[in-house]
Every structure is written in C-alpha cells, then in structure tokens.
Amino acid sequence: MVSNSTGRIEGLLRTWRMRDAVKLALQDERTLKELLSLIDEDDVSVQIRALSALLELVRGANWRLRKKILEIGFKHIINALKSDDVRVLWRTLSILNYLLKNNPLNGEKLSKLVKVLLLTAKTHNGLVWDELIGAIENIRAPCMSNEVAEFLLEKVRNGSYEEAAIASLILLNSGAVERHGWRSVVERIGEIISTGDPELIEAGLHAAVKLTKLPTVFPMDVVMKSLIPSLRRFISTCNDPIRKQTAIEVFDRLRDMVVRYYRVRPREAQRIAEELSRLGLLEEAYLIASNVSSVGGIISLWNDRPL
C-alpha cells in the first residue's frame, strides 16, 4: 500500500484534492515525507498547494504528530521561509505557529530558525508579519546558547528596526535578556515605537508588555529615559483608538513596574528623579516623585515648571 501511494500526493495536489492528500499523508510516515518534500518544489503552485495541505493537517494534529512533523520536516520549513513569495511565507509561518506549540527547540535547530526568521522580518506584508509574531510567541528555548543570544543582541543593537523588533521579541520570549543586554533591548523598543510604522509599533508594544513580565531587578532608568517618553509621545499623537488604548494599557503596566522598583530603592529613586528633571523629562520625574514618598521634593520642580 505504501509503495502505491508514492507520487499520488502530488497528483492530488495538482487537482486541488486537498482533503484526499491530507488523508493519504496521515496513513504513514513515507507519504507524510512525500508531502513535506513537495514544499521544496520549484513549481510555486505545487509548493503552495503542498503548504496548504500541510496547514490543514497540522491544524487538526495532536502534539505527538506535530512534534514528528517538526522533526522530519524542519529543513523543508526552513527552506520555505527563505522564499520571496508572500503566499509561501504566510502559509509556512502559519504551519510553524502550530508546530512550535509546546515543542521546545535548542541547539542547531534554534540557531537556524532564528536566523531565517530575521530574514523573514524584512518582508513588508501585514499578514506575514502577524504570523511571524505568532510564531515567535510559540518559540520555547529553555537552553538558548550564548552564541544565539549574542547574535540576537547584536541584531537588537545594530540591525534594522524589523530585525531589532524580532530579535527583541525572541530574547524576551525565551527569557534570555541578561543585565548586559537589558539597556539595549529597552532603548531599541523605544525607538521602534517611535518609527510610525504600524507593524513595527505593534511589535514594539508587544515587546514592552513582555518587559513588564520580567523580574523587576534590572535598572529602570533606561525605561524612564527611553521607553516611557516614546510611549507618551505615541499616545498623544495616535489617531487609531484601538492602538491608542493598547498603548495606554502598556504604559500603565510599565508605570506599575517602575513604581514597584523604585519604592524599595528610595535613594536611587531620588537620584533618577533629579536626573530626569535636569534632562527636561518632568512628567517622568513627577511619575516617580508622586509614587515614592521620599522623593516628594521633586514635585516642587513640576509645580514650578514654565507653562
């Protein structure tokens, strides 16, 4: 039966008999591998149909089957993510979204995936971008190597805004932000929110939320100098009510994080409030002063500010 099925999937796909192709691929590993191999086809129409069938398959697959597909189809998925065709990219990222759920990646596979996702970040397409963010959300990397973490941090610091957004999200989602990378990630997120690009802003807001889920042990001065002012400016100029409301919610979460940090560090709060005042960031200084009792003297600076 297995030998008779070889080659049949391609014929089914060429006639758009997707359900029959999915049923055949579920029969045994050999036919599943044939479906996966068709993702590498030079004929884009066949490639898209193979991806469509695979997407249908993984939507209804259990964890064990998804894990199996990720293992045997990983190289095909990586190759498809290098495509310039947004139809191929959208389907492949959608498939990856399902496959990564509860399936951690480490070592060489994680390294390859990270690098190809950064390439995909350059594609300016809203649907592709949404699926890309979704795939990143499902990445589980409990043992990210120093090499991968440093590669991502380099992209945060010196990559394009798209690369920096994706690299920041991967680092934050994997819990791989260390003290030496904290400042770079926060500053870059602030820059991303200030770009004016809707997709980038969404990614920046998403990353900012993830910052608030980290333990409040890293210095918060960079949040007050870079990220809070960027968010404040965005909220004041945003004409999209939904995105504006999201930004306000993110701002509130960041404010709560900062207040928690400085309430147990009154001397540091005093110093940063004074520094913010000197920099002209009076609203940021007031945020700290009004929530940390030992810094109340800064409020007089706010009250005496020129109107």
PDB file of N, CA and C in Angstrom, residues 9 16 25 29 50 57 75 83 97 106 124 140 146 203 246 268 270 272:
ATOM      1  N   ILE A   9       0.320  11.855  -3.894  1.00  0.00           N
ATOM      2  CA  ILE A   9       0.011  13.119  -3.231  1.00  0.00           C
ATOM      3  C   ILE A   9       0.180  14.286  -4.189  1.00  0.00           C
ATOM      4  N   TRP A  16      -6.137  19.929  -6.780  1.00  0.00           N
ATOM      5  CA  TRP A  16      -6.704  20.601  -5.612  1.00  0.00           C
ATOM      6  C   TRP A  16      -7.561  19.675  -4.745  1.00  0.00           C
ATOM      7  N   ALA A  25      -1.502  11.467   3.520  1.00  0.00           N
ATOM      8  CA  ALA A  25      -0.293  11.795   4.288  1.00  0.00           C
ATOM      9  C   ALA A  25      -0.376  11.273   5.716  1.00  0.00           C
ATOM     10  N   GLU A  29       4.408   7.362   7.563  1.00  0.00           N
ATOM     11  CA  GLU A  29       5.478   8.361   7.552  1.00  0.00           C
ATOM     12  C   GLU A  29       6.024   8.609   6.153  1.00  0.00           C
ATOM     13  N   ALA A  50       1.040  22.228  -1.521  1.00  0.00           N
ATOM     14  CA  ALA A  50       1.608  21.346  -0.503  1.00  0.00           C
ATOM     15  C   ALA A  50       1.547  22.009   0.868  1.00  0.00           C
ATOM     16  N   LEU A  57      -3.442  19.834   7.713  1.00  0.00           N
ATOM     17  CA  LEU A  57      -3.074  18.658   8.504  1.00  0.00           C
ATOM     18  C   LEU A  57      -2.682  19.052   9.934  1.00  0.00           C
ATOM     19  N   LYS A  75      13.888  20.953   7.892  1.00  0.00           N
ATOM     20  CA  LYS A  75      14.715  21.513   6.814  1.00  0.00           C
ATOM     21  C   LYS A  75      13.865  22.066   5.681  1.00  0.00           C
ATOM     22  N   SER A  83      11.778  31.987   1.028  1.00  0.00           N
ATOM     23  CA  SER A  83      11.082  32.388  -0.197  1.00  0.00           C
ATOM     24  C   SER A  83      10.801  33.888  -0.214  1.00  0.00           C
ATOM     25  N   ASN A  97       3.642  28.115  13.331  1.00  0.00           N
ATOM     26  CA  ASN A  97       2.894  28.550  14.506  1.00  0.00           C
ATOM     27  C   ASN A  97       2.322  27.361  15.271  1.00  0.00           C
ATOM     28  N   ASN A 106      16.277  23.718  20.614  1.00  0.00           N
ATOM     29  CA  ASN A 106      17.574  24.086  21.157  1.00  0.00           C
ATOM     30  C   ASN A 106      18.649  23.827  20.103  1.00  0.00           C
ATOM     31  N   HIS A 124       7.705  43.196   3.992  1.00  0.00           N
ATOM     32  CA  HIS A 124       6.719  44.199   4.401  1.00  0.00           C
ATOM     33  C   HIS A 124       5.322  43.778   3.945  1.00  0.00           C
ATOM     34  N   ARG A 140       9.858  28.121  22.172  1.00  0.00           N
ATOM     35  CA  ARG A 140      10.287  27.747  23.515  1.00  0.00           C
ATOM     36  C   ARG A 140      11.746  27.319  23.421  1.00  0.00           C
ATOM     37  N   ASN A 146      24.766  30.788  24.350  1.00  0.00           N
ATOM     38  CA  ASN A 146      25.335  32.135  24.379  1.00  0.00           C
ATOM     39  C   ASN A 146      25.526  32.671  22.965  1.00  0.00           C
ATOM     40  N   ALA A 203       4.683  45.416  17.201  1.00  0.00           N
ATOM     41  CA  ALA A 203       5.744  44.569  17.747  1.00  0.00           C
ATOM     42  C   ALA A 203       6.388  45.228  18.966  1.00  0.00           C
ATOM     43  N   THR A 246      -4.392  50.284  23.449  1.00  0.00           N
ATOM     44  CA  THR A 246      -3.362  49.284  23.741  1.00  0.00           C
ATOM     45  C   THR A 246      -2.121  49.949  24.324  1.00  0.00           C
ATOM     46  N   GLU A 268      17.912  55.566  45.037  1.00  0.00           N
ATOM     47  CA  GLU A 268      18.024  55.506  43.579  1.00  0.00           C
ATOM     48  C   GLU A 268      16.889  56.300  42.934  1.00  0.00           C
ATOM     49  N   GLN A 270      15.428  58.963  44.186  1.00  0.00           N
ATOM     50  CA  GLN A 270      15.771  60.378  44.327  1.00  0.00           C
ATOM     51  C   GLN A 270      16.747  60.813  43.238  1.00  0.00           C
ATOM     52  N   ILE A 272      17.407  59.373  40.239  1.00  0.00           N
ATOM     53  CA  ILE A 272      16.896  59.334  38.874  1.00  0.00           C
ATOM     54  C   ILE A 272      15.844  60.416  38.661  1.00  0.00           C
TER      55      ILE A 272
END
